[in-house]
PDB file of C-alpha atoms and ligand atoms in Angstrom:
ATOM      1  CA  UNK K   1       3.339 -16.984  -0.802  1.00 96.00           C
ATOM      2  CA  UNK K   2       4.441 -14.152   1.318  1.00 98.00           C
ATOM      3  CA  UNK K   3       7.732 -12.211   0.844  1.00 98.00           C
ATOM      4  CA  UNK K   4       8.950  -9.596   3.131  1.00 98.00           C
ATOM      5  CA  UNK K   5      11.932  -7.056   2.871  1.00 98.00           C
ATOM      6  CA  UNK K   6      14.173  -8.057   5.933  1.00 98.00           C
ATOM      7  CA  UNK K   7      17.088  -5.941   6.339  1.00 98.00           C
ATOM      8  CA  UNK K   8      17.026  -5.276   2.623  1.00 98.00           C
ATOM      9  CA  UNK K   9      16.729  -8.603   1.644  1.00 98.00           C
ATOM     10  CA  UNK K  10      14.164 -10.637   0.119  1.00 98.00           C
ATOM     11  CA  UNK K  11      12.971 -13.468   2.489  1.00 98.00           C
ATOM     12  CA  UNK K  12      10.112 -15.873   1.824  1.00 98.00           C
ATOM     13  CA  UNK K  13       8.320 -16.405   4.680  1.00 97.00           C
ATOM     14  CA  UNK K  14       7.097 -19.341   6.328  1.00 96.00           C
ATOM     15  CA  UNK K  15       6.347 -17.796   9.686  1.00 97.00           C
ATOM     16  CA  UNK K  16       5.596 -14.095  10.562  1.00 96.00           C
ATOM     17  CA  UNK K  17       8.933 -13.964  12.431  1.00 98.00           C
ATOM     18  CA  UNK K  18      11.035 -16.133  10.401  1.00 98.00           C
ATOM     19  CA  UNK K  19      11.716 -17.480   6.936  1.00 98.00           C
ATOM     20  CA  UNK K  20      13.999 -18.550   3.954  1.00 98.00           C
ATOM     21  CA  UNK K  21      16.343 -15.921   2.350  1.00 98.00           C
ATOM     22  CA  UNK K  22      15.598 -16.268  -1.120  1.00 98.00           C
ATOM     23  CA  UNK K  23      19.364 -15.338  -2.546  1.00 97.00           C
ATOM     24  CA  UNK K  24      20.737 -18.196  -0.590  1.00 97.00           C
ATOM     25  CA  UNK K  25      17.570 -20.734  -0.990  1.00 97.00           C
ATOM     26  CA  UNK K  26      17.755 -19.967  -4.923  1.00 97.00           C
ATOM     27  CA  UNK K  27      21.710 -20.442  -5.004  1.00 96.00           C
ATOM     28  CA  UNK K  28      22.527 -16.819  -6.234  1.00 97.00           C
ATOM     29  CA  UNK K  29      19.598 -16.784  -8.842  1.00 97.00           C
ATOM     30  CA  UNK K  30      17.346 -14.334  -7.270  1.00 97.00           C
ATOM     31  CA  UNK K  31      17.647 -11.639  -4.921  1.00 96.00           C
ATOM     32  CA  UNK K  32      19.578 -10.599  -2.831  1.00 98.00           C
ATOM     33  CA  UNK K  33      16.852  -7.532  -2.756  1.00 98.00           C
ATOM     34  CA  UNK K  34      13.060  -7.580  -2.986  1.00 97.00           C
ATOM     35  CA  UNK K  35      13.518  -4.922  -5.910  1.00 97.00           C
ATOM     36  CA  UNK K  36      14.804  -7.417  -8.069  1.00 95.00           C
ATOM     37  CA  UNK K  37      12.477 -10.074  -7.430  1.00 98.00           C
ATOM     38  CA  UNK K  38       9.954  -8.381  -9.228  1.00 98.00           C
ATOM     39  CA  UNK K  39      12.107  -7.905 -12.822  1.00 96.00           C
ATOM     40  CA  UNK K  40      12.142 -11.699 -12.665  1.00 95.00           C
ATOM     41  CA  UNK K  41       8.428 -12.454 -11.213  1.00 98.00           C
ATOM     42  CA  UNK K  42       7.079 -15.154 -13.420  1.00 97.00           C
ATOM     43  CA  UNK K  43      10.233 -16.941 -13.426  1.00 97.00           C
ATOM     44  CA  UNK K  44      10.586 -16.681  -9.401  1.00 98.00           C
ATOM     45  CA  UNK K  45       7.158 -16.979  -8.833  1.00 97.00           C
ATOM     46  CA  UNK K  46       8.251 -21.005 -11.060  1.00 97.00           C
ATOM     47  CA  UNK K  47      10.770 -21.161  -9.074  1.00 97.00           C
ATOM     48  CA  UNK K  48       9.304 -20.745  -5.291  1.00 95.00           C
ATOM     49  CA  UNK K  49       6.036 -22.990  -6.277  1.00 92.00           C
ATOM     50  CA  UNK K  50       8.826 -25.888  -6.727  1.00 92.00           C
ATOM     51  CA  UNK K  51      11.443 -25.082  -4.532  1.00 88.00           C
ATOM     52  CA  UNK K  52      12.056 -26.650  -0.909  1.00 86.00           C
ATOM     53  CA  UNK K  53      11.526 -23.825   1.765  1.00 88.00           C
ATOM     54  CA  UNK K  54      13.882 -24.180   4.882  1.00 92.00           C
ATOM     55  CA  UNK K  55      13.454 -21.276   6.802  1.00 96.00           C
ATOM     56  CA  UNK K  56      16.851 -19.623   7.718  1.00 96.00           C
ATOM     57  CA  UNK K  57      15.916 -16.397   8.931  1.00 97.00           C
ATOM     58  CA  UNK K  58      14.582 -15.273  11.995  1.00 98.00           C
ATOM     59  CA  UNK K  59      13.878 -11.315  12.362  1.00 98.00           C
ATOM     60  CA  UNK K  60      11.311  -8.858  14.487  1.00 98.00           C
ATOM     61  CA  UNK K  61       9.167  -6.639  12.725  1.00 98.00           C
ATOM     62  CA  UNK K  62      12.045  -3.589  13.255  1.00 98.00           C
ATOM     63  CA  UNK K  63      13.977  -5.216  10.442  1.00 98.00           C
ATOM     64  CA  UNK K  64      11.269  -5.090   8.177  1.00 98.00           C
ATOM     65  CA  UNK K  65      11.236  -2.536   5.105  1.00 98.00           C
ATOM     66  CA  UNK K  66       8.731  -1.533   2.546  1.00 98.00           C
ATOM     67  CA  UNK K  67       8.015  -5.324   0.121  1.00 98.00           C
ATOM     68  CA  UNK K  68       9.131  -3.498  -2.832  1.00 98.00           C
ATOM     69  CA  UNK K  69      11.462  -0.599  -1.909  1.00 98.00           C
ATOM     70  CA  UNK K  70      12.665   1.017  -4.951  1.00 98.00           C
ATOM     71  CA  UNK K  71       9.353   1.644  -6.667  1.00 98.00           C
ATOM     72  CA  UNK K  72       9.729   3.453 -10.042  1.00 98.00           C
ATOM     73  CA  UNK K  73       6.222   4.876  -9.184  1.00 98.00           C
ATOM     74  CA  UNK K  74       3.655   4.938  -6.483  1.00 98.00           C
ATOM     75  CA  UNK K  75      -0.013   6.025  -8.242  1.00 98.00           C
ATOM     76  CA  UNK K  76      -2.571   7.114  -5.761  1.00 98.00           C
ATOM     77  CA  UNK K  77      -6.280   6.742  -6.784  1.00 97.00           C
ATOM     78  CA  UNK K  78      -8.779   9.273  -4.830  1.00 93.00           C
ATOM     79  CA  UNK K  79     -12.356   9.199  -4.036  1.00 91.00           C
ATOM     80  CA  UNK K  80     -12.543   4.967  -5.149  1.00 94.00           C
ATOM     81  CA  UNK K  81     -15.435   4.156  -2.469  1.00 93.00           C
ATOM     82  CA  UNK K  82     -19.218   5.870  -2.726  1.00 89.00           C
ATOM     83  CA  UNK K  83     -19.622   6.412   1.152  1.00 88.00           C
ATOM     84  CA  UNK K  84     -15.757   8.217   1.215  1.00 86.00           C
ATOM     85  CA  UNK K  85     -16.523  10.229  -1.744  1.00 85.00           C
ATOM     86  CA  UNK K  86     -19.403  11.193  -0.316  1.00 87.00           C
ATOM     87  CA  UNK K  87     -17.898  12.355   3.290  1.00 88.00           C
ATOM     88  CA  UNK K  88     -15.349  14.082   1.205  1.00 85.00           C
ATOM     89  CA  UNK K  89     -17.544  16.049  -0.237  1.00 85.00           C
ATOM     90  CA  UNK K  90     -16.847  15.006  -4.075  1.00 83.00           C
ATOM     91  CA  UNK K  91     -19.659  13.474  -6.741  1.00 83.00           C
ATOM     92  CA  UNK K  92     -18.533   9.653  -7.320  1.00 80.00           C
ATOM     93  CA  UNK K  93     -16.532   9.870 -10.549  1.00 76.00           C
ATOM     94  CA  UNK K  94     -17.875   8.357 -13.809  1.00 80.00           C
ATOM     95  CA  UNK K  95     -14.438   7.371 -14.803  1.00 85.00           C
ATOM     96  CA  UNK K  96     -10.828   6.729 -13.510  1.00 90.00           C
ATOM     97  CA  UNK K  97     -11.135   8.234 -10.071  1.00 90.00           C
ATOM     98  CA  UNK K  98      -8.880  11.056  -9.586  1.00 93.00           C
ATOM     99  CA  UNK K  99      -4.889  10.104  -9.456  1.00 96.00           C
ATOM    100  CA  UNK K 100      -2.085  11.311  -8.359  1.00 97.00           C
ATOM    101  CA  UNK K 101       1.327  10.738  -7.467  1.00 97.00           C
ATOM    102  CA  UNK K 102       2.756   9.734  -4.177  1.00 98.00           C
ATOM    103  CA  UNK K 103       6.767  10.664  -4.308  1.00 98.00           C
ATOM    104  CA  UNK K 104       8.855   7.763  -3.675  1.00 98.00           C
ATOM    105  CA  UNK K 105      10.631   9.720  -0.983  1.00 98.00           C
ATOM    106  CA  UNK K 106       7.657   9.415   1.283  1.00 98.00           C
ATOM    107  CA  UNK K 107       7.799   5.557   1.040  1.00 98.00           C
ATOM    108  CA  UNK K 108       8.598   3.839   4.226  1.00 98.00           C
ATOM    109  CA  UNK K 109       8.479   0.242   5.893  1.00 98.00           C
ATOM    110  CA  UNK K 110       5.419  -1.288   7.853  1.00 98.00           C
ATOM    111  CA  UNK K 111       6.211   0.147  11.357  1.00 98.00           C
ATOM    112  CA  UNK K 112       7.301   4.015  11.451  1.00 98.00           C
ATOM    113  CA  UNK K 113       7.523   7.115  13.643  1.00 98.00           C
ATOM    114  CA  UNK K 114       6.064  10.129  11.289  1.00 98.00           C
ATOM    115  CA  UNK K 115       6.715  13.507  11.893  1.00 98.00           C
ATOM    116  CA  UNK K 116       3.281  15.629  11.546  1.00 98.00           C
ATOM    117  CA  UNK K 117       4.449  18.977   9.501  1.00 96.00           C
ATOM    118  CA  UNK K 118       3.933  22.347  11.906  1.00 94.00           C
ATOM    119  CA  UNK K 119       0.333  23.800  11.297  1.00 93.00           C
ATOM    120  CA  UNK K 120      -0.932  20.409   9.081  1.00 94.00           C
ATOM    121  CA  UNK K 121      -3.856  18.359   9.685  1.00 97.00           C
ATOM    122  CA  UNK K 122      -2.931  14.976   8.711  1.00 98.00           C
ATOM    123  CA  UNK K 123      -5.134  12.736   8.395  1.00 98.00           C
ATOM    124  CA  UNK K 124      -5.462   8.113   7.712  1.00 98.00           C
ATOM    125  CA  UNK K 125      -6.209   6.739   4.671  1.00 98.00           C
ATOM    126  CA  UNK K 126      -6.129   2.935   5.074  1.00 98.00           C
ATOM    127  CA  UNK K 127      -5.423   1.292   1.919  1.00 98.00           C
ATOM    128  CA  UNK K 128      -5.185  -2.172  -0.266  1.00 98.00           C
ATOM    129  CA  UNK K 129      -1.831  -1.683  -1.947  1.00 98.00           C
ATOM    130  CA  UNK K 130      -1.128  -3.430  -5.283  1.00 98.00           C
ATOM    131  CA  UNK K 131       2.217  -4.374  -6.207  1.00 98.00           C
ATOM    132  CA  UNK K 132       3.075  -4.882 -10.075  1.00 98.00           C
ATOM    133  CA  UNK K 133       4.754  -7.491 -10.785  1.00 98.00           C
ATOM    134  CA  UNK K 134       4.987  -7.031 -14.890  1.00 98.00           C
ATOM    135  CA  UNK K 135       5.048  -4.165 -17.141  1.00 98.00           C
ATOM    136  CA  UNK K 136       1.835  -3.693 -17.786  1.00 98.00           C
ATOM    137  CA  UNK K 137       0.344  -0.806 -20.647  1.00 98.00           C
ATOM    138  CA  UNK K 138      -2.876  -0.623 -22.352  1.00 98.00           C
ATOM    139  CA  UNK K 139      -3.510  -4.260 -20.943  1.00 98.00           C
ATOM    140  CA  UNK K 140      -6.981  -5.644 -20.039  1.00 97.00           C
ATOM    141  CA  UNK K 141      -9.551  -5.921 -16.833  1.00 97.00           C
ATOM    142  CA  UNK K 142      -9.052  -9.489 -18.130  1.00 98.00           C
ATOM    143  CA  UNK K 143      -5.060  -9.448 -18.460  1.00 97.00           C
ATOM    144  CA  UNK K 144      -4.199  -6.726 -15.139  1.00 98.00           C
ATOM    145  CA  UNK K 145      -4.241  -9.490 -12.295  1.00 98.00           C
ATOM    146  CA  UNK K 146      -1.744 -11.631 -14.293  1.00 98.00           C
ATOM    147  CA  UNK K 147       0.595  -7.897 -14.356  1.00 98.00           C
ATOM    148  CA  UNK K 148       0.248  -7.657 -10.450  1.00 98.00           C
ATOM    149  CA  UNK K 149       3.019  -9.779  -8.186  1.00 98.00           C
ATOM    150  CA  UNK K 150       0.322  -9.167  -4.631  1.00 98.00           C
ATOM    151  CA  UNK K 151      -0.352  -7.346  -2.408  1.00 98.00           C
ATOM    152  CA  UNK K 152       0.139  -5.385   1.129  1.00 98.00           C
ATOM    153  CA  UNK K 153      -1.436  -2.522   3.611  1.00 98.00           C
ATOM    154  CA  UNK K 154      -0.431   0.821   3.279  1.00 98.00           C
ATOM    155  CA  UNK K 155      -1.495   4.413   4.754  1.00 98.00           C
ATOM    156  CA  UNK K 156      -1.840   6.937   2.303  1.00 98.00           C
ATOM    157  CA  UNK K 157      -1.213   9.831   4.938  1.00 98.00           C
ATOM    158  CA  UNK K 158      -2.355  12.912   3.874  1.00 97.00           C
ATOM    159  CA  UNK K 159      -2.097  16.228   5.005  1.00 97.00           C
ATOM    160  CA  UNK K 160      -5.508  18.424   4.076  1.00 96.00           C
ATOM    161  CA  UNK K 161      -4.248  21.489   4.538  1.00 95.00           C
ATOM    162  CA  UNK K 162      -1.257  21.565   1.812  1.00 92.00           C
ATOM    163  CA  UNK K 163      -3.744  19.180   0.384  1.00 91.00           C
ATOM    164  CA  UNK K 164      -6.247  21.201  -0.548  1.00 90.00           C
ATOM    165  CA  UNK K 165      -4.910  24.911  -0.941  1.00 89.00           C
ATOM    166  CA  UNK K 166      -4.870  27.053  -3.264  1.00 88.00           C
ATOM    167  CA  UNK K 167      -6.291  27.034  -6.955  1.00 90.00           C
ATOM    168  CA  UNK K 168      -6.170  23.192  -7.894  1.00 88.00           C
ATOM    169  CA  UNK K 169      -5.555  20.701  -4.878  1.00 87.00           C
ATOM    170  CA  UNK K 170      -1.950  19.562  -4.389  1.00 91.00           C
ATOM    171  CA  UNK K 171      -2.986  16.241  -3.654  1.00 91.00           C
ATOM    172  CA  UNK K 172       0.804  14.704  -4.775  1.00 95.00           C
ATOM    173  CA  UNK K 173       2.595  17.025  -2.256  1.00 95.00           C
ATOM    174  CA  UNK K 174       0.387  17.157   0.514  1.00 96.00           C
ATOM    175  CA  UNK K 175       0.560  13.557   0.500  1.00 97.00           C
ATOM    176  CA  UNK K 176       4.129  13.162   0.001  1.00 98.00           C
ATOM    177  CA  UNK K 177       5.788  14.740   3.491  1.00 98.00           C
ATOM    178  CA  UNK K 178       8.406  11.795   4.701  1.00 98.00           C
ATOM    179  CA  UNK K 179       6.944   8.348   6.091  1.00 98.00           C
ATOM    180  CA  UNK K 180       3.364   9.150   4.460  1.00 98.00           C
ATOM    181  CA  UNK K 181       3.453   5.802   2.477  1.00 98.00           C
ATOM    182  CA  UNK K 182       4.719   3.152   4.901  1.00 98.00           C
ATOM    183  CA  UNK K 183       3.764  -0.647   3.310  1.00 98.00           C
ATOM    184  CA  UNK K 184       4.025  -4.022   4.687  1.00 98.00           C
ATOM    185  CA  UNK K 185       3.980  -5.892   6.327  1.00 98.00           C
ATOM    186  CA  UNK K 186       4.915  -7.664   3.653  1.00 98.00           C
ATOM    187  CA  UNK K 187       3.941  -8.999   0.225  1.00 98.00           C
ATOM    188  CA  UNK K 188       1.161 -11.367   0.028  1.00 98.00           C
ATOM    189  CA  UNK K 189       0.217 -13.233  -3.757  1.00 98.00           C
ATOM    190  CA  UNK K 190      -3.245 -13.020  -4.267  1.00 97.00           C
ATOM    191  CA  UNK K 191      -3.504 -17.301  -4.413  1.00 97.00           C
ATOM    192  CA  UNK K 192      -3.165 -17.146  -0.692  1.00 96.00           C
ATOM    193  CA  UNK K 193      -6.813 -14.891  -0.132  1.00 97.00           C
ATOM    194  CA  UNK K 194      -9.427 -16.344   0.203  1.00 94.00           C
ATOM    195  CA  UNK K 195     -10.981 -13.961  -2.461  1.00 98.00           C
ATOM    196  CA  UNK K 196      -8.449 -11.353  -3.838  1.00 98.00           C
ATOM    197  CA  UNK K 197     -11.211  -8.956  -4.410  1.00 98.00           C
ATOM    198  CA  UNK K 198     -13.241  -9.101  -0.948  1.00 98.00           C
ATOM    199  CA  UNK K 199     -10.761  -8.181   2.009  1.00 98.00           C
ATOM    200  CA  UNK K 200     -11.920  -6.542   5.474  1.00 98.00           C
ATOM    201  CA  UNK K 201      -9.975  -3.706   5.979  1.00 98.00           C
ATOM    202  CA  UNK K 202      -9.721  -0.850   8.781  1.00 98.00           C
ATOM    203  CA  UNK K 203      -8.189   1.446  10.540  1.00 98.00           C
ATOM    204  CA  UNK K 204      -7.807   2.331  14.902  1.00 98.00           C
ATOM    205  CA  UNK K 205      -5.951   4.655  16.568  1.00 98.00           C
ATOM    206  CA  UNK K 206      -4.875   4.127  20.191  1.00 98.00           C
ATOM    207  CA  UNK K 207      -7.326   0.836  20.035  1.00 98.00           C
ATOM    208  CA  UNK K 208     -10.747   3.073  18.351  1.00 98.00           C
ATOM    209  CA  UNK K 209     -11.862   1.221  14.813  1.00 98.00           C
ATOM    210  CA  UNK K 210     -11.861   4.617  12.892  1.00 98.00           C
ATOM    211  CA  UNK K 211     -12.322   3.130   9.352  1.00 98.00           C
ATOM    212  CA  UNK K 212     -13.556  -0.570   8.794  1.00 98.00           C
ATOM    213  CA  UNK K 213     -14.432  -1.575   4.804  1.00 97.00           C
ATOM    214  CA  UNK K 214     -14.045  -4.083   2.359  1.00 98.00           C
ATOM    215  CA  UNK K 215     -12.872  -4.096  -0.856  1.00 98.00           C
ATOM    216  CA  UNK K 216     -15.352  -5.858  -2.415  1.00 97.00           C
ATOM    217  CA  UNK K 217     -16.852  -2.093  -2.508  1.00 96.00           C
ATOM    218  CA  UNK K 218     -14.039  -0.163  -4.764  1.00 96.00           C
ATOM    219  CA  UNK K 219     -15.580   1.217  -7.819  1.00 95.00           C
ATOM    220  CA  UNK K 220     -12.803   0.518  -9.448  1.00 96.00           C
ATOM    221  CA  UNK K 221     -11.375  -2.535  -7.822  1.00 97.00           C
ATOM    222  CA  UNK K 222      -7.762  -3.966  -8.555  1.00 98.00           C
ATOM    223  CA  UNK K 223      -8.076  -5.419 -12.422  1.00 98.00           C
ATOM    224  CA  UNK K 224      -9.890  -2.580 -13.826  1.00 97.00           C
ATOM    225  CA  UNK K 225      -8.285  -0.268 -11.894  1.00 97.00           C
ATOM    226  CA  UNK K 226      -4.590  -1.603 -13.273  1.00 98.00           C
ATOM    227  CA  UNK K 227      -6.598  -1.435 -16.616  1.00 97.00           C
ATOM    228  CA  UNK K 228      -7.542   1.809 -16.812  1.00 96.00           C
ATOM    229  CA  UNK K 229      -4.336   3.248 -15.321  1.00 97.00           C
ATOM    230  CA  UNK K 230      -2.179   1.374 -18.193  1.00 98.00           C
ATOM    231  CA  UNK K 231      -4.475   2.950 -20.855  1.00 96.00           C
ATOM    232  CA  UNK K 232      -2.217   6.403 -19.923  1.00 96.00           C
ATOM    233  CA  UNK K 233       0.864   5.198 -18.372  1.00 97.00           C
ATOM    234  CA  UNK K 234       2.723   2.666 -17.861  1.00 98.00           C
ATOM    235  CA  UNK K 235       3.199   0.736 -14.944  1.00 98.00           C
ATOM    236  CA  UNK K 236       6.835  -0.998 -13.848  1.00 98.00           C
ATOM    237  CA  UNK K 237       7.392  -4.524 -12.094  1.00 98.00           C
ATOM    238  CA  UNK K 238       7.912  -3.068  -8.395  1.00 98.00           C
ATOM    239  CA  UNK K 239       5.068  -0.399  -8.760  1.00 98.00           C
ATOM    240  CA  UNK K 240       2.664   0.629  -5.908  1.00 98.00           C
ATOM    241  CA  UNK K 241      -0.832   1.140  -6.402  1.00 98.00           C
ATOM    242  CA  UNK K 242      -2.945   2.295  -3.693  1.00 98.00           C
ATOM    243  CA  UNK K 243      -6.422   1.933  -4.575  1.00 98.00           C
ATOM    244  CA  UNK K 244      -8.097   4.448  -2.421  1.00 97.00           C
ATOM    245  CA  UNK K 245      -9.747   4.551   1.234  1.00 97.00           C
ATOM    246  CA  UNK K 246     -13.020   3.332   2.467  1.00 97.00           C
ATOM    247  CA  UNK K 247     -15.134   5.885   4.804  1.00 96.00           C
ATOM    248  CA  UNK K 248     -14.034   7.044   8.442  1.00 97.00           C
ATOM    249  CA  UNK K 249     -11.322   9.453   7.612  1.00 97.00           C
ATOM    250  CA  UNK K 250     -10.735  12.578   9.987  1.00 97.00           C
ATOM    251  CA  UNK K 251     -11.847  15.037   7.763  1.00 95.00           C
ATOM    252  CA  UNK K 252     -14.786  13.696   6.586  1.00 94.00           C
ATOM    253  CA  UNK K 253     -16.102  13.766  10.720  1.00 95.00           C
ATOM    254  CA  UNK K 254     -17.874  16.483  12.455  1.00 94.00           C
ATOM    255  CA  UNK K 255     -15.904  17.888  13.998  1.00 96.00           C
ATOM    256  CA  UNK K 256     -13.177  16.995  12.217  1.00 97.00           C
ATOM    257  CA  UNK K 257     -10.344  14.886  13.568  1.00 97.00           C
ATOM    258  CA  UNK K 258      -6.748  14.633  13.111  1.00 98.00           C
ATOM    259  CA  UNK K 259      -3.437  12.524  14.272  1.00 98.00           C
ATOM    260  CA  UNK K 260      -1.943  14.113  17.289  1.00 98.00           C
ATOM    261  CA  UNK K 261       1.624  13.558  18.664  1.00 98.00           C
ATOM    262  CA  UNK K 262       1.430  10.409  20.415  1.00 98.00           C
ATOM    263  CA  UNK K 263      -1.420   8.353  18.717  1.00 98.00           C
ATOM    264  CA  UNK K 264      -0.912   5.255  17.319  1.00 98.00           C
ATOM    265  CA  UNK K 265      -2.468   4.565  14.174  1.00 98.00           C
ATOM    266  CA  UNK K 266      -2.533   0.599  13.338  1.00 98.00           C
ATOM    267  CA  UNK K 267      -3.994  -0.494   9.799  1.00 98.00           C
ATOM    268  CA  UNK K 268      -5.076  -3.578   8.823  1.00 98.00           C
ATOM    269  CA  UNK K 269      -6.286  -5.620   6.109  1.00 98.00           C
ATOM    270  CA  UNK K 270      -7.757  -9.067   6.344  1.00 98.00           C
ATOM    271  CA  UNK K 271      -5.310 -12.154   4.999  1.00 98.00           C
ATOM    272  CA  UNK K 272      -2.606 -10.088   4.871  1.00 98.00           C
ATOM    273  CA  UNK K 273      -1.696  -8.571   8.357  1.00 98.00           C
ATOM    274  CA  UNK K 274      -1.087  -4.868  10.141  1.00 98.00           C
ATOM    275  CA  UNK K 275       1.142  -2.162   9.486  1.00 98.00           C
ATOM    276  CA  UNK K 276       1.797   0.535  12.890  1.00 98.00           C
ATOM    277  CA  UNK K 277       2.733   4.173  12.514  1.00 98.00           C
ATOM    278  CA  UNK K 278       3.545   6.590  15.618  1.00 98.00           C
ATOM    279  CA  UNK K 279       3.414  10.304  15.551  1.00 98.00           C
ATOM    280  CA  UNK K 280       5.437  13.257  17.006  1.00 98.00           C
ATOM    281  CA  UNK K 281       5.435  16.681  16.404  1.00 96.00           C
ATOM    282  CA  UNK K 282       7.009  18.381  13.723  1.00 90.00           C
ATOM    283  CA  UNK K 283       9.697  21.642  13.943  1.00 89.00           C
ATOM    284  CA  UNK K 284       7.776  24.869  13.497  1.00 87.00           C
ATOM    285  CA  UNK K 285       8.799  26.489  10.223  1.00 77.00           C
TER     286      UNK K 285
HETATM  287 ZN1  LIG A   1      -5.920   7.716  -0.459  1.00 81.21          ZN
END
């Protein structure tokens, strides 16, 4: 099943341009928003397996918003691949990989302009993004996948040089500026993968492959990840969980790159589809 956030409102799809809104295929019962979809998961997740799908909806990618757009939390999980710890300069943790908060003010839809902050170097992170779909604390590697709804793309945009100043890294604000967590296309359940933990997934800017992975090679993929996470805190139906970049990223190049006004970053992950970001230049301060 795939469910995308059209205009605000929930819509099952059945094509990638058109699909059945899910507060007027359900009679009233769920929706109209994405954000409520999740409270009710198990019980919509019943109730789309059985239901009749006419599509009803037809839309363009411009309507589309961020699958679950009223996230209680978005957790961001650093340094979860060998070869990107290892152009980043960091030892590969021994246990939860460093995490961090991405402000739900920096969430955005699939296909955004961002605004690169005067004097920043900000860089791509492509990312598997998991959405929870149940509260989910202290539960197990064994229990997570049943406490997450699917999942999406999402750039964890990053700007190093907030990033990493001063005596601890800021890695929650430098990775925070507006638009620096756009998600979508849209929501996809992980029944419709063809393995949930072994997706190709990359990264190009104006055409050039700049990161290409899989996730098959997270050190902590999805289940334990959700696992460990819930041992500390607890996670909300709606959620976002980015689980960390493979290699390729600008900083971790010699010389070191970064997005310039005008590129076009597109990201991409296998089964699930692309999200597009634009760039222009920020107001000095
Ligand atoms: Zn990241």
């Amino acid at each position: 099943m795939k469910l995308a956030n059209v205009d605000g409102r929930a819509v099952l799809l059945t094509a990638e341009d058109k699909g059945a809104d899910v507060e007027t295929a359900s009679g009233g019962r769920f929706g109209p928003g994405p954000a409520s979809v999740y409270e009710d998961w198990a019980e919509f997740r019943a109730w789309a397996g059985a239901a009749v799908i006419e599509p009803d909806v037809a839309f363009t990618r411009a309507q589309l918003g961020p699958p679950s757009p009223t996230p209680r939390q978005i957790v961001g999980i650093g340094l979860n691949y060998d070869a990107h710890a290892a152009e980043a300069g960091f030892d590969v943790p021994e246990g939860l990989p460093p995490t961090f908060a991405k402000f739900v003010s920096a969430l955005a839809g699939p296909d955004v302009e961002v605004v690169l902050p005067a004097g920043g170097n900000v860089d791509w992170e492509v990312e598997l993004v998991a959405v929870v779909g149940r509260t989910a604390h202290r539960v197990t590697g064994a229990e997570a996948w049943d406490h997450v709804a699917g999942l999406t793309v999402g750039q964890d945009l990053s700007e190093r040089v907030s990033q990493l100043a001063g005596p601890a890294p800021q890695f929650s604000l430098g990775k925070s500026f507006p638009n620096f967590a756009p998600v979508g296309p849209w929501l996809v359940t992980p029944d419709e993968l063809p393995d949930r933990d072994d997706l190709a997934l990359g990264c190009a800017i104006d055409g050039e492959t700049v990161q290409a992975g899989r996730t098959r090679e997270l050190i902590f993929p999805v289940a334990r990840l959700v696992s460990a996470l819930s041992r500390t805190i607890t996670l909300y139906p709606g959620d976002l969980v980015f689980t960390g970049t493979p290699s390729g990223v600008g900083m971790g190049r010699t010389p070191k790159r970064f997005l310039r006004p005008g590129e076009r970053l597109v990201s991409r992950i296998e089964g699930i589809g692309e999200i597009r970001q634009t760039f222009t230049a920020g107001p000095e301060d």
